[in-house]
Amino acid sequence: QQLVESVSKDLQEKERKKALSEQSLQVHIDNPRAASATIKTIEIFPNETLYDTINTPLIDDLEFACGGNAACSTCHVIVDTAFFSKLTPPEEDELDMLDLAWEPVDTSRLACQMKIPQECDGMVITIPREANNLF
């Protein structure tokens, strides 16, 4: 049973990687909390959230404590101003959680809520130095 589940998971990951290579976009993540301050580039499908893509520890220090339900602010990120207006506006529940985030700014979003359109290929987001986990 475990072997079957493992093989199935491996096949799903291979299919995802193949599809990503055909239609993906890149997001650059600046993480000042990381041990070595570098910008990491990830590939995602258009109109996915970072939560949809990163349910594995691909990005250090970006939590999704509430499971992507906009019920916390642990996935608070700051979007580069050049891309912010290309995102769909946040809904009221996201805005409520951003009020509780660590030092929010005008271009703050919750990574679990913002769907990243194709026109945001190359977008840069920054993970704040701290996070408020009230969940």
The first five atom37 places (N, CA, C, CB, O) and aatype in JSON, in Angstrom:
{
  "aatype": [5, 5, 10, 19, 6, 15, 19, 15, 11, 3, 10, 5, 6, 11, 6, 1, 11, 11, 0, 10, 15, 6, 5, 15, 10, 5, 19, 8, 9, 3, 2, 14, 1, 0, 0, 15, 0, 16, 9, 11, 16, 9, 6, 9, 13, 14, 2, 6, 16, 10, 18, 3, 16, 9, 2, 16, 14, 10, 9, 3, 3, 10, 6, 13, 0, 4, 7, 7, 2, 0, 0, 4, 15, 16, 4, 8, 19, 9, 19, 3, 16, 0, 13, 13, 15, 11, 10, 16, 14, 14, 6, 6, 3, 6, 10, 3, 12, 10, 3, 10, 0, 17, 6, 14, 19, 3, 16, 15, 1, 10, 0, 4, 5, 12, 11, 9, 14, 5, 6, 4, 3, 7, 12, 19, 9, 16, 9, 14, 1, 6, 0, 2, 2, 10, 13],
  "atom_mask": [
    [1, 1, 1, 1, 1],
    [1, 1, 1, 1, 1],
    [1, 1, 1, 1, 1],
    [1, 1, 1, 1, 1],
    [1, 1, 1, 1, 1],
    [1, 1, 1, 1, 1],
    [1, 1, 1, 1, 1],
    [1, 1, 1, 1, 1],
    [1, 1, 1, 1, 1],
    [1, 1, 1, 1, 1],
    [1, 1, 1, 1, 1],
    [1, 1, 1, 1, 1],
    [1, 1, 1, 1, 1],
    [1, 1, 1, 1, 1],
    [1, 1, 1, 1, 1],
    [1, 1, 1, 1, 1],
    [1, 1, 1, 1, 1],
    [1, 1, 1, 1, 1],
    [1, 1, 1, 1, 1],
    [1, 1, 1, 1, 1],
    [1, 1, 1, 1, 1],
    [1, 1, 1, 1, 1],
    [1, 1, 1, 1, 1],
    [1, 1, 1, 1, 1],
    [1, 1, 1, 1, 1],
    [1, 1, 1, 1, 1],
    [1, 1, 1, 1, 1],
    [1, 1, 1, 1, 1],
    [1, 1, 1, 1, 1],
    [1, 1, 1, 1, 1],
    [1, 1, 1, 1, 1],
    [1, 1, 1, 1, 1],
    [1, 1, 1, 1, 1],
    [1, 1, 1, 1, 1],
    [1, 1, 1, 1, 1],
    [1, 1, 1, 1, 1],
    [1, 1, 1, 1, 1],
    [1, 1, 1, 1, 1],
    [1, 1, 1, 1, 1],
    [1, 1, 1, 1, 1],
    [1, 1, 1, 1, 1],
    [1, 1, 1, 1, 1],
    [1, 1, 1, 1, 1],
    [1, 1, 1, 1, 1],
    [1, 1, 1, 1, 1],
    [1, 1, 1, 1, 1],
    [1, 1, 1, 1, 1],
    [1, 1, 1, 1, 1],
    [1, 1, 1, 1, 1],
    [1, 1, 1, 1, 1],
    [1, 1, 1, 1, 1],
    [1, 1, 1, 1, 1],
    [1, 1, 1, 1, 1],
    [1, 1, 1, 1, 1],
    [1, 1, 1, 1, 1],
    [1, 1, 1, 1, 1],
    [1, 1, 1, 1, 1],
    [1, 1, 1, 1, 1],
    [1, 1, 1, 1, 1],
    [1, 1, 1, 1, 1],
    [1, 1, 1, 1, 1],
    [1, 1, 1, 1, 1],
    [1, 1, 1, 1, 1],
    [1, 1, 1, 1, 1],
    [1, 1, 1, 1, 1],
    [1, 1, 1, 1, 1],
    [1, 1, 1, 0, 1],
    [1, 1, 1, 0, 1],
    [1, 1, 1, 1, 1],
    [1, 1, 1, 1, 1],
    [1, 1, 1, 1, 1],
    [1, 1, 1, 1, 1],
    [1, 1, 1, 1, 1],
    [1, 1, 1, 1, 1],
    [1, 1, 1, 1, 1],
    [1, 1, 1, 1, 1],
    [1, 1, 1, 1, 1],
    [1, 1, 1, 1, 1],
    [1, 1, 1, 1, 1],
    [1, 1, 1, 1, 1],
    [1, 1, 1, 1, 1],
    [1, 1, 1, 1, 1],
    [1, 1, 1, 1, 1],
    [1, 1, 1, 1, 1],
    [1, 1, 1, 1, 1],
    [1, 1, 1, 1, 1],
    [1, 1, 1, 1, 1],
    [1, 1, 1, 1, 1],
    [1, 1, 1, 1, 1],
    [1, 1, 1, 1, 1],
    [1, 1, 1, 1, 1],
    [1, 1, 1, 1, 1],
    [1, 1, 1, 1, 1],
    [1, 1, 1, 1, 1],
    [1, 1, 1, 1, 1],
    [1, 1, 1, 1, 1],
    [1, 1, 1, 1, 1],
    [1, 1, 1, 1, 1],
    [1, 1, 1, 1, 1],
    [1, 1, 1, 1, 1],
    [1, 1, 1, 1, 1],
    [1, 1, 1, 1, 1],
    [1, 1, 1, 1, 1],
    [1, 1, 1, 1, 1],
    [1, 1, 1, 1, 1],
    [1, 1, 1, 1, 1],
    [1, 1, 1, 1, 1],
    [1, 1, 1, 1, 1],
    [1, 1, 1, 1, 1],
    [1, 1, 1, 1, 1],
    [1, 1, 1, 1, 1],
    [1, 1, 1, 1, 1],
    [1, 1, 1, 1, 1],
    [1, 1, 1, 1, 1],
    [1, 1, 1, 1, 1],
    [1, 1, 1, 1, 1],
    [1, 1, 1, 1, 1],
    [1, 1, 1, 1, 1],
    [1, 1, 1, 1, 1],
    [1, 1, 1, 1, 1],
    [1, 1, 1, 1, 1],
    [1, 1, 1, 0, 1],
    [1, 1, 1, 1, 1],
    [1, 1, 1, 1, 1],
    [1, 1, 1, 1, 1],
    [1, 1, 1, 1, 1],
    [1, 1, 1, 1, 1],
    [1, 1, 1, 1, 1],
    [1, 1, 1, 1, 1],
    [1, 1, 1, 1, 1],
    [1, 1, 1, 1, 1],
    [1, 1, 1, 1, 1],
    [1, 1, 1, 1, 1],
    [1, 1, 1, 1, 1],
    [1, 1, 1, 1, 1]
  ],
  "atom_positions": [
    [[0.84, -1.2, 0.0], [0.0, 0.0, 0.0], [0.88, 1.26, 0.0], [-0.95, 0.0, 1.23], [0.65, 2.17, -0.79]],
    [[1.88, 1.31, 0.89], [2.76, 2.47, 0.95], [3.56, 2.63, -0.33], [3.7, 2.36, 2.14], [3.78, 3.75, -0.8]],
    [[3.99, 1.53, -0.91], [4.74, 1.57, -2.16], [3.88, 2.14, -3.28], [5.24, 0.16, -2.53], [4.35, 2.96, -4.08]],
    [[2.63, 1.71, -3.34], [1.71, 2.2, -4.37], [1.51, 3.71, -4.21], [0.36, 1.46, -4.28], [1.52, 4.45, -5.2]],
    [[1.32, 4.16, -2.98], [1.14, 5.59, -2.71], [2.39, 6.38, -3.1], [0.8, 5.82, -1.22], [2.29, 7.47, -3.66]],
    [[3.54, 5.83, -2.8], [4.81, 6.51, -3.12], [4.99, 6.63, -4.62], [5.99, 5.74, -2.5], [5.36, 7.69, -5.12]],
    [[4.74, 5.54, -5.35], [4.88, 5.55, -6.81], [3.87, 6.52, -7.41], [4.67, 4.12, -7.39], [4.21, 7.28, -8.33]],
    [[2.66, 6.52, -6.91], [1.62, 7.43, -7.41], [2.03, 8.89, -7.19], [0.28, 7.14, -6.71], [1.85, 9.73, -8.07]],
    [[2.57, 9.17, -6.02], [3.02, 10.53, -5.71], [4.16, 10.94, -6.63], [3.45, 10.64, -4.23], [4.19, 12.08, -7.12]],
    [[5.1, 10.04, -6.88], [6.22, 10.33, -7.79], [5.72, 10.62, -9.21], [7.2, 9.15, -7.81], [6.22, 11.53, -9.86]],
    [[4.75, 9.85, -9.68], [4.2, 10.07, -11.01], [3.49, 11.41, -11.1], [3.24, 8.94, -11.38], [3.62, 12.12, -12.1]],
    [[2.74, 11.77, -10.06], [2.06, 13.05, -10.04], [3.07, 14.19, -10.09], [1.17, 13.18, -8.8], [2.85, 15.18, -10.8]],
    [[4.16, 14.07, -9.35], [5.19, 15.1, -9.34], [5.86, 15.22, -10.71], [6.25, 14.8, -8.26], [6.14, 16.33, -11.16]],
    [[6.11, 14.1, -11.38], [6.71, 14.13, -12.72], [5.77, 14.8, -13.72], [7.05, 12.71, -13.19], [6.21, 15.57, -14.57]],
    [[4.47, 14.49, -13.62], [3.49, 15.12, -14.51], [3.42, 16.62, -14.26], [2.1, 14.48, -14.32], [3.32, 17.4, -15.2]],
    [[3.47, 17.02, -12.99], [3.44, 18.44, -12.65], [4.67, 19.16, -13.22], [3.37, 18.63, -11.13], [4.54, 20.25, -13.78]],
    [[5.85, 18.56, -13.08], [7.07, 19.18, -13.6], [7.01, 19.32, -15.12], [8.3, 18.36, -13.2], [7.44, 20.34, -15.66]],
    [[6.47, 18.32, -15.81], [6.35, 18.39, -17.26], [5.4, 19.53, -17.65], [5.85, 17.05, -17.84], [5.71, 20.32, -18.54]],
    [[4.27, 19.6, -17.0], [3.3, 20.67, -17.29], [3.89, 22.04, -16.96], [2.0, 20.45, -16.5], [3.69, 23.0, -17.71]],
    [[4.62, 22.13, -15.86], [5.24, 23.41, -15.49], [6.2, 23.88, -16.56], [5.98, 23.28, -14.16], [6.23, 25.06, -16.9]],
    [[6.98, 22.97, -17.1], [7.96, 23.37, -18.1], [7.29, 23.89, -19.36], [8.88, 22.2, -18.45], [7.89, 24.64, -20.13]],
    [[6.04, 23.49, -19.59], [5.33, 23.91, -20.79], [4.6, 25.24, -20.63], [4.35, 22.85, -21.18], [4.43, 25.96, -21.61]],
    [[4.16, 25.59, -19.41], [3.33, 26.77, -19.27], [3.56, 27.56, -17.99], [1.9, 26.38, -19.35], [2.66, 28.27, -17.54]],
    [[4.7, 27.45, -17.4], [4.92, 28.06, -16.1], [5.34, 29.52, -16.19], [5.98, 27.3, -15.35], [5.68, 30.03, -17.26]],
    [[5.28, 30.18, -15.05], [5.84, 31.51, -14.91], [6.73, 31.5, -13.69], [4.72, 32.59, -14.78], [6.61, 30.64, -12.82]],
    [[7.63, 32.47, -13.63], [8.6, 32.51, -12.54], [8.25, 33.59, -11.54], [10.01, 32.73, -13.08], [7.8, 34.68, -11.9]],
    [[8.45, 33.26, -10.27], [8.3, 34.21, -9.18], [9.61, 34.19, -8.41], [7.06, 33.86, -8.25], [10.13, 33.13, -8.07]],
    [[10.14, 35.37, -8.13], [11.41, 35.51, -7.4], [11.07, 35.91, -5.97], [12.36, 36.56, -8.08], [10.34, 36.87, -5.75]],
    [[11.62, 35.18, -5.02], [11.3, 35.39, -3.62], [12.55, 35.81, -2.86], [10.69, 34.12, -3.0], [13.52, 35.07, -2.76]],
    [[12.47, 37.02, -2.34], [13.55, 37.57, -1.52], [13.22, 37.27, -0.06], [13.74, 39.12, -1.75], [12.17, 37.69, 0.44]],
    [[14.09, 36.54, 0.6], [13.83, 36.12, 1.97], [14.94, 36.59, 2.89], [13.68, 34.6, 2.05], [15.95, 35.9, 3.05]],
    [[14.77, 37.76, 3.51], [15.81, 38.25, 4.42], [15.95, 37.42, 5.69], [15.53, 39.67, 4.79], [16.92, 37.6, 6.44]],
    [[15.0, 36.51, 5.95], [15.1, 35.64, 7.13], [16.0, 34.43, 6.9], [13.72, 35.16, 7.54], [16.46, 33.81, 7.85]],
    [[16.24, 34.1, 5.65], [17.02, 32.9, 5.32], [18.46, 33.05, 5.81], [16.99, 32.64, 3.81], [18.98, 34.15, 5.94]],
    [[19.08, 31.92, 6.07], [20.45, 31.9, 6.56], [21.4, 32.6, 5.58], [20.92, 30.47, 6.8], [22.28, 33.36, 5.99]],
    [[21.2, 32.35, 4.3], [21.99, 33.06, 3.3], [21.02, 33.91, 2.48], [22.81, 32.05, 2.37], [20.15, 33.38, 1.79]],
    [[21.17, 35.2, 2.58], [20.24, 36.12, 1.93], [20.38, 36.04, 0.41], [20.48, 37.56, 2.43], [21.26, 36.68, -0.18]],
    [[19.53, 35.28, -0.19], [19.53, 35.16, -1.63], [18.08, 35.25, -2.13], [20.19, 33.83, -2.09], [17.14, 35.15, -1.35]],
    [[17.95, 35.44, -3.41], [16.62, 35.42, -4.02], [16.43, 34.06, -4.66], [16.46, 36.58, -5.08], [17.24, 33.61, -5.47]],
    [[15.36, 33.4, -4.27], [15.04, 32.08, -4.8], [13.99, 32.24, -5.89], [14.54, 31.11, -3.67], [13.04, 33.01, -5.74]],
    [[14.16, 31.52, -6.97], [13.19, 31.55, -8.06], [12.42, 30.24, -8.08], [13.89, 31.8, -9.42], [13.0, 29.16, -8.04]],
    [[11.09, 30.37, -8.14], [10.25, 29.18, -8.23], [9.39, 29.3, -9.48], [9.36, 29.01, -6.95], [9.18, 30.39, -10.0]],
    [[8.91, 28.17, -9.95], [8.01, 28.15, -11.09], [6.63, 27.74, -10.62], [8.52, 27.2, -12.2], [6.49, 26.81, -9.82]],
    [[5.63, 28.44, -11.11], [4.25, 28.12, -10.75], [3.38, 28.17, -12.0], [3.71, 29.09, -9.66], [3.77, 28.72, -13.03]],
    [[2.2, 27.59, -11.89], [1.21, 27.7, -12.96], [0.52, 29.06, -12.86], [0.17, 26.55, -12.88], [0.35, 29.58, -11.76]],
    [[0.13, 29.63, -13.99], [-0.63, 30.87, -13.94], [-1.92, 30.69, -13.14], [-0.95, 31.36, -15.36], [-2.56, 29.64, -13.19]],
    [[-2.28, 31.71, -12.41], [-3.49, 31.78, -11.59], [-3.51, 30.84, -10.41], [-4.67, 31.49, -12.44], [-4.57, 30.55, -9.85]],
    [[-2.34, 30.36, -10.01], [-2.2, 29.62, -8.76], [-1.75, 30.58, -7.68], [-1.2, 28.43, -8.91], [-1.17, 31.63, -7.97]],
    [[-2.01, 30.22, -6.44], [-1.44, 30.96, -5.31], [-0.13, 30.29, -4.93], [-2.43, 31.01, -4.1], [0.15, 29.17, -5.36]],
    [[0.66, 30.97, -4.14], [1.88, 30.32, -3.65], [1.53, 29.14, -2.75], [2.77, 31.33, -2.88], [2.28, 28.17, -2.69]],
    [[0.4, 29.22, -2.06], [-0.03, 28.08, -1.23], [-0.3, 26.86, -2.11], [-1.29, 28.44, -0.41], [0.05, 25.75, -1.74]],
    [[-0.93, 27.06, -3.27], [-1.2, 25.95, -4.18], [0.09, 25.27, -4.61], [-1.96, 26.45, -5.42], [0.14, 24.05, -4.78]],
    [[1.12, 26.07, -4.76], [2.4, 25.57, -5.27], [3.3, 25.05, -4.17], [3.11, 26.66, -6.02], [3.96, 24.02, -4.33]],
    [[3.32, 25.76, -3.05], [4.3, 25.46, -2.01], [3.63, 24.84, -0.8], [5.05, 26.73, -1.6], [3.47, 25.5, 0.23]],
    [[3.25, 23.6, -0.9], [2.79, 22.89, 0.29], [3.89, 21.96, 0.78], [1.49, 22.11, 0.0], [3.66, 21.01, 1.52]],
    [[5.1, 22.28, 0.33], [6.3, 21.6, 0.79], [7.26, 22.69, 1.25], [6.94, 20.7, -0.35], [7.05, 23.86, 0.93]],
    [[8.29, 22.36, 1.99], [9.18, 23.41, 2.5], [10.16, 23.95, 1.46], [9.96, 22.88, 3.67], [11.37, 23.92, 1.67]],
    [[9.63, 24.44, 0.33], [10.49, 25.0, -0.71], [11.01, 26.38, -0.33], [9.75, 25.08, -2.03], [12.1, 26.77, -0.76]],
    [[10.25, 27.1, 0.47], [10.65, 28.44, 0.85], [10.74, 28.51, 2.36], [9.67, 29.5, 0.31], [9.75, 28.31, 3.07]],
    [[11.94, 28.79, 2.86], [12.14, 28.89, 4.29], [11.33, 30.05, 4.85], [13.63, 29.07, 4.61], [11.22, 31.1, 4.22]],
    [[10.79, 29.86, 6.02], [10.15, 30.92, 6.8], [8.85, 31.46, 6.23], [11.09, 32.03, 6.95], [8.36, 32.46, 6.73]],
    [[8.28, 30.85, 5.23], [6.96, 31.26, 4.77], [5.98, 30.2, 5.24], [6.91, 31.44, 3.21], [5.9, 29.1, 4.69]],
    [[5.25, 30.56, 6.28], [4.31, 29.61, 6.88], [2.93, 29.78, 6.27], [4.25, 29.8, 8.4], [2.6, 30.83, 5.74]],
    [[2.16, 28.75, 6.37], [0.75, 28.79, 6.02], [0.02, 28.13, 7.19], [0.45, 28.04, 4.63], [-0.6, 27.08, 7.04]],
    [[0.1, 28.78, 8.37], [-0.39, 28.17, 9.61], [-1.86, 27.79, 9.56], [-0.16, 29.11, 10.75], [-2.27, 26.82, 10.19]],
    [[-2.66, 28.55, 8.82], [-4.11, 28.28, 8.78], [-4.48, 27.37, 7.62], [-4.88, 29.59, 8.69], [-5.67, 27.12, 7.39]],
    [[-3.5, 26.87, 6.88], [-3.8, 25.98, 5.77], [-4.34, 26.7, 4.54], [0.0, 0.0, 0.0], [-5.06, 26.09, 3.74]],
    [[-4.01, 27.96, 4.38], [-4.42, 28.7, 3.19], [-5.83, 29.24, 3.23], [0.0, 0.0, 0.0], [-6.44, 29.47, 2.18]],
    [[-6.37, 29.44, 4.42], [-7.76, 29.87, 4.57], [-7.94, 31.35, 4.9], [-8.42, 29.06, 5.63], [-9.04, 31.76, 5.26]],
    [[-6.9, 32.14, 4.79], [-6.94, 33.57, 5.12], [-7.4, 33.8, 6.56], [-7.87, 34.32, 4.16], [-8.14, 34.74, 6.84]],
    [[-6.96, 32.92, 7.45], [-7.33, 33.04, 8.86], [-6.13, 33.38, 9.74], [-7.97, 31.75, 9.34], [-6.23, 33.34, 10.96]],
    [[-5.01, 33.72, 9.12], [-3.82, 34.15, 9.86], [-3.03, 35.08, 8.95], [-2.94, 32.92, 10.33], [-3.49, 35.41, 7.85]],
    [[-1.87, 35.5, 9.38], [-1.05, 36.36, 8.52], [0.38, 35.83, 8.39], [-1.02, 37.79, 9.06], [1.3, 36.6, 8.1]],
    [[0.56, 34.53, 8.59], [1.91, 33.97, 8.56], [2.5, 33.9, 7.15], [1.9, 32.59, 9.17], [3.71, 33.72, 7.0]],
    [[1.68, 34.03, 6.14], [2.19, 34.01, 4.76], [2.21, 35.41, 4.15], [1.34, 33.06, 3.89], [2.18, 35.57, 2.93]],
    [[2.25, 36.41, 5.01], [2.32, 37.81, 4.57], [3.57, 38.02, 3.73], [2.32, 38.79, 5.79], [4.68, 37.67, 4.14]],
    [[3.38, 38.59, 2.54], [4.5, 38.93, 1.66], [4.3, 40.36, 1.15], [4.62, 37.92, 0.47], [3.2, 40.91, 1.2]],
    [[5.38, 40.93, 0.66], [5.34, 42.27, 0.08], [5.63, 42.11, -1.41], [6.37, 43.24, 0.77], [6.66, 41.58, -1.81]],
    [[4.7, 42.59, -2.22], [4.78, 42.45, -3.67], [5.48, 43.67, -4.25], [3.37, 42.27, -4.29], [5.21, 44.8, -3.85]],
    [[6.38, 43.45, -5.2], [7.04, 44.54, -5.9], [5.98, 45.45, -6.53], [8.02, 43.99, -6.99], [5.01, 44.96, -7.12]],
    [[6.16, 46.74, -6.4], [5.16, 47.7, -6.87], [4.88, 47.58, -8.38], [5.61, 49.11, -6.55], [3.78, 47.89, -8.82]],
    [[5.84, 47.14, -9.15], [5.65, 46.99, -10.59], [4.61, 45.92, -10.93], [6.97, 46.65, -11.27], [4.05, 45.93, -12.02]],
    [[4.35, 45.01, -10.0], [3.44, 43.9, -10.26], [2.14, 43.98, -9.45], [4.12, 42.6, -9.97], [1.16, 43.31, -9.78]],
    [[2.13, 44.78, -8.41], [1.01, 44.78, -7.48], [-0.33, 45.06, -8.18], [1.24, 45.83, -6.39], [-1.32, 44.39, -7.89]],
    [[-0.36, 46.01, -9.08], [-1.62, 46.38, -9.75], [-2.1, 45.31, -10.73], [-1.45, 47.69, -10.47], [-3.25, 45.36, -11.18]],
    [[-1.25, 44.37, -11.08], [-1.63, 43.3, -12.0], [-2.36, 42.16, -11.28], [-0.4, 42.76, -12.72], [-2.95, 41.29, -11.93]],
    [[-2.32, 42.16, -9.96], [-3.0, 41.14, -9.17], [-4.46, 41.54, -8.96], [-2.3, 40.94, -7.8], [-4.79, 42.72, -8.96]],
    [[-5.32, 40.53, -8.8], [-6.7, 40.86, -8.44], [-6.69, 41.46, -7.04], [-7.64, 39.6, -8.52], [-5.9, 41.04, -6.2]],
    [[-7.57, 42.43, -6.78], [-7.58, 43.06, -5.46], [-7.9, 42.05, -4.35], [-8.6, 44.21, -5.44], [-8.63, 41.09, -4.58]],
    [[-7.36, 42.28, -3.15], [-7.66, 41.38, -2.03], [-9.12, 41.5, -1.6], [-6.73, 41.66, -0.84], [-9.72, 42.57, -1.7]],
    [[-9.66, 40.39, -1.11], [-11.02, 40.41, -0.57], [-10.97, 40.87, 0.88], [-11.68, 39.01, -0.68], [-9.9, 41.0, 1.47]],
    [[-12.13, 41.12, 1.44], [-12.23, 41.69, 2.78], [-11.55, 40.82, 3.85], [-13.68, 41.9, 3.14], [-10.88, 41.35, 4.74]],
    [[-11.71, 39.49, 3.77], [-11.09, 38.63, 4.79], [-9.56, 38.71, 4.73], [-11.54, 37.18, 4.61], [-8.91, 38.64, 5.77]],
    [[-9.0, 38.84, 3.54], [-7.55, 39.01, 3.43], [-7.11, 40.34, 4.02], [-7.11, 38.9, 1.95], [-6.11, 40.41, 4.73]],
    [[-7.85, 41.39, 3.72], [-7.52, 42.71, 4.28], [-7.58, 42.7, 5.8], [-8.48, 43.77, 3.73], [-6.75, 43.33, 6.46]],
    [[-8.56, 41.98, 6.35], [-8.67, 41.88, 7.81], [-7.42, 41.21, 8.4], [-9.93, 41.08, 8.2], [-6.92, 41.65, 9.43]],
    [[-6.93, 40.17, 7.76], [-5.74, 39.47, 8.26], [-4.48, 40.31, 8.05], [-5.58, 38.12, 7.56], [-3.57, 40.26, 8.87]],
    [[-4.43, 41.07, 6.97], [-3.26, 41.94, 6.74], [-3.16, 43.02, 7.81], [-3.35, 42.58, 5.35], [-2.06, 43.49, 8.12]],
    [[-4.29, 43.41, 8.39], [-4.26, 44.36, 9.51], [-3.49, 43.79, 10.7], [-5.68, 44.73, 9.93], [-2.96, 44.55, 11.52]],
    [[-3.42, 42.46, 10.79], [-2.74, 41.79, 11.91], [-1.31, 41.37, 11.55], [-3.54, 40.57, 12.34], [-0.58, 40.86, 12.4]],
    [[-0.92, 41.59, 10.31], [0.41, 41.17, 9.86], [1.49, 42.06, 10.46], [0.5, 41.2, 8.32], [1.22, 43.17, 10.92]],
    [[2.73, 41.54, 10.45], [3.87, 42.3, 10.96], [4.22, 43.39, 9.95], [5.1, 41.36, 11.21], [4.61, 43.09, 8.82]],
    [[4.08, 44.63, 10.35], [4.43, 45.81, 9.56], [3.95, 45.75, 8.11], [5.91, 46.01, 9.59], [4.77, 45.76, 7.19]],
    [[2.63, 45.68, 7.89], [2.13, 45.65, 6.51], [2.39, 46.98, 5.8], [0.63, 45.34, 6.49], [2.48, 48.03, 6.44]],
    [[2.51, 46.91, 4.49], [2.7, 48.09, 3.65], [1.61, 48.09, 2.58], [4.13, 48.11, 3.01], [0.8, 47.17, 2.51]],
    [[1.6, 49.12, 1.75], [0.56, 49.24, 0.72], [0.52, 48.08, -0.26], [0.76, 50.52, -0.05], [-0.52, 47.79, -0.84]],
    [[1.65, 47.4, -0.45], [1.7, 46.28, -1.4], [1.76, 44.93, -0.69], [2.91, 46.44, -2.32], [2.23, 43.95, -1.27]],
    [[1.29, 44.87, 0.53], [1.23, 43.6, 1.26], [0.1, 42.73, 0.75], [1.07, 43.86, 2.77], [-0.98, 43.22, 0.4]],
    [[0.35, 41.44, 0.72], [-0.67, 40.45, 0.38], [-0.42, 39.2, 1.19], [-0.66, 40.13, -1.16], [0.66, 39.01, 1.76]],
    [[-1.43, 38.33, 1.25], [-1.25, 37.0, 1.83], [-0.95, 36.06, 0.66], [-2.54, 36.53, 2.63], [-1.7, 35.99, -0.3]],
    [[0.16, 35.35, 0.77], [0.59, 34.46, -0.32], [-0.43, 33.37, -0.6], [1.92, 33.83, 0.02], [-0.48, 32.84, -1.71]],
    [[-1.24, 33.02, 0.4], [-2.24, 31.97, 0.2], [-3.46, 32.46, -0.56], [-2.67, 31.41, 1.52], [-4.27, 31.65, -1.0]],
    [[-3.61, 33.77, -0.72], [-4.81, 34.33, -1.35], [-4.57, 34.95, -2.72], [-5.4, 35.35, -0.46], [-5.49, 35.0, -3.54]],
    [[-3.37, 35.42, -2.99], [-3.15, 36.11, -4.27], [-2.86, 35.12, -5.38], [-2.0, 37.12, -4.16], [-1.87, 34.39, -5.35]],
    [[-3.74, 35.11, -6.37], [-3.52, 34.28, -7.55], [-2.63, 35.07, -8.49], [-4.88, 33.88, -8.25], [-2.87, 36.25, -8.76]],
    [[-1.6, 34.42, -8.99], [-0.58, 35.1, -9.78], [-0.85, 34.87, -11.27], [0.84, 34.61, -9.39], [-0.67, 33.76, -11.77]],
    [[-1.28, 35.94, -11.97], [-1.59, 35.79, -13.41], [-0.33, 35.72, -14.27], [-2.47, 36.94, -13.87], [0.77, 36.06, -13.82]],
    [[-0.5, 35.29, -15.49], [0.62, 35.16, -16.42], [1.38, 36.46, -16.58], [0.13, 34.68, -17.78], [2.61, 36.44, -16.73]],
    [[0.69, 37.61, -16.55], [1.37, 38.89, -16.72], [2.26, 39.26, -15.55], [0.35, 39.98, -16.94], [2.93, 40.29, -15.58]],
    [[2.28, 38.42, -14.52], [3.2, 38.64, -13.38], [4.44, 37.76, -13.46], [2.47, 38.39, -12.07], [5.14, 37.58, -12.47]],
    [[4.69, 37.21, -14.64], [5.91, 36.42, -14.83], [7.11, 37.3, -14.5], [6.01, 35.87, -16.29], [7.24, 38.4, -15.04]],
    [[7.97, 36.83, -13.62], [9.14, 37.59, -13.19], [8.9, 38.43, -11.95], [0.0, 0.0, 0.0], [9.78, 39.17, -11.52]],
    [[7.72, 38.31, -11.36], [7.37, 39.09, -10.17], [8.35, 38.81, -9.02], [5.94, 38.78, -9.73], [8.81, 37.68, -8.84]],
    [[8.63, 39.86, -8.26], [9.48, 39.72, -7.08], [8.61, 39.97, -5.85], [10.69, 40.71, -7.12], [7.9, 40.97, -5.77]],
    [[8.68, 39.04, -4.9], [8.02, 39.25, -3.62], [9.06, 39.14, -2.52], [6.86, 38.22, -3.39], [10.07, 38.45, -2.66]],
    [[8.8, 39.83, -1.42], [9.71, 39.81, -0.28], [8.98, 39.27, 0.93], [10.29, 41.21, 0.01], [7.85, 39.68, 1.22]],
    [[9.61, 38.35, 1.62], [9.07, 37.85, 2.88], [9.55, 38.8, 3.98], [9.53, 36.35, 3.18], [10.75, 39.03, 4.11]],
    [[8.63, 39.37, 4.76], [9.05, 40.29, 5.83], [9.99, 39.61, 6.82], [7.83, 40.85, 6.56], [10.02, 38.38, 6.94]],
    [[10.75, 40.42, 7.54], [11.73, 39.89, 8.5], [11.08, 39.16, 9.68], [12.58, 41.03, 9.04], [11.71, 38.29, 10.29]],
    [[9.83, 39.49, 9.98], [9.12, 38.85, 11.09], [7.73, 38.44, 10.63], [9.03, 39.8, 12.3], [7.26, 38.86, 9.57]],
    [[7.07, 37.62, 11.44], [5.68, 37.24, 11.17], [4.93, 37.19, 12.48], [5.59, 35.87, 10.43], [5.47, 36.81, 13.52]],
    [[3.67, 37.58, 12.41], [2.79, 37.44, 13.56], [1.99, 36.16, 13.39], [1.85, 38.69, 13.72], [1.22, 36.04, 12.43]],
    [[2.15, 35.23, 14.29], [1.37, 34.0, 14.21], [0.37, 34.01, 15.37], [2.29, 32.73, 14.27], [0.69, 33.61, 16.49]],
    [[-0.83, 34.47, 15.08], [-1.89, 34.53, 16.06], [-2.83, 33.36, 15.94], [-2.64, 35.82, 15.93], [-3.86, 33.3, 16.62]],
    [[-2.49, 32.41, 15.07], [-3.37, 31.27, 14.8], [-3.26, 30.24, 15.89], [-3.05, 30.64, 13.46], [-3.92, 29.21, 15.84]]
  ]
}
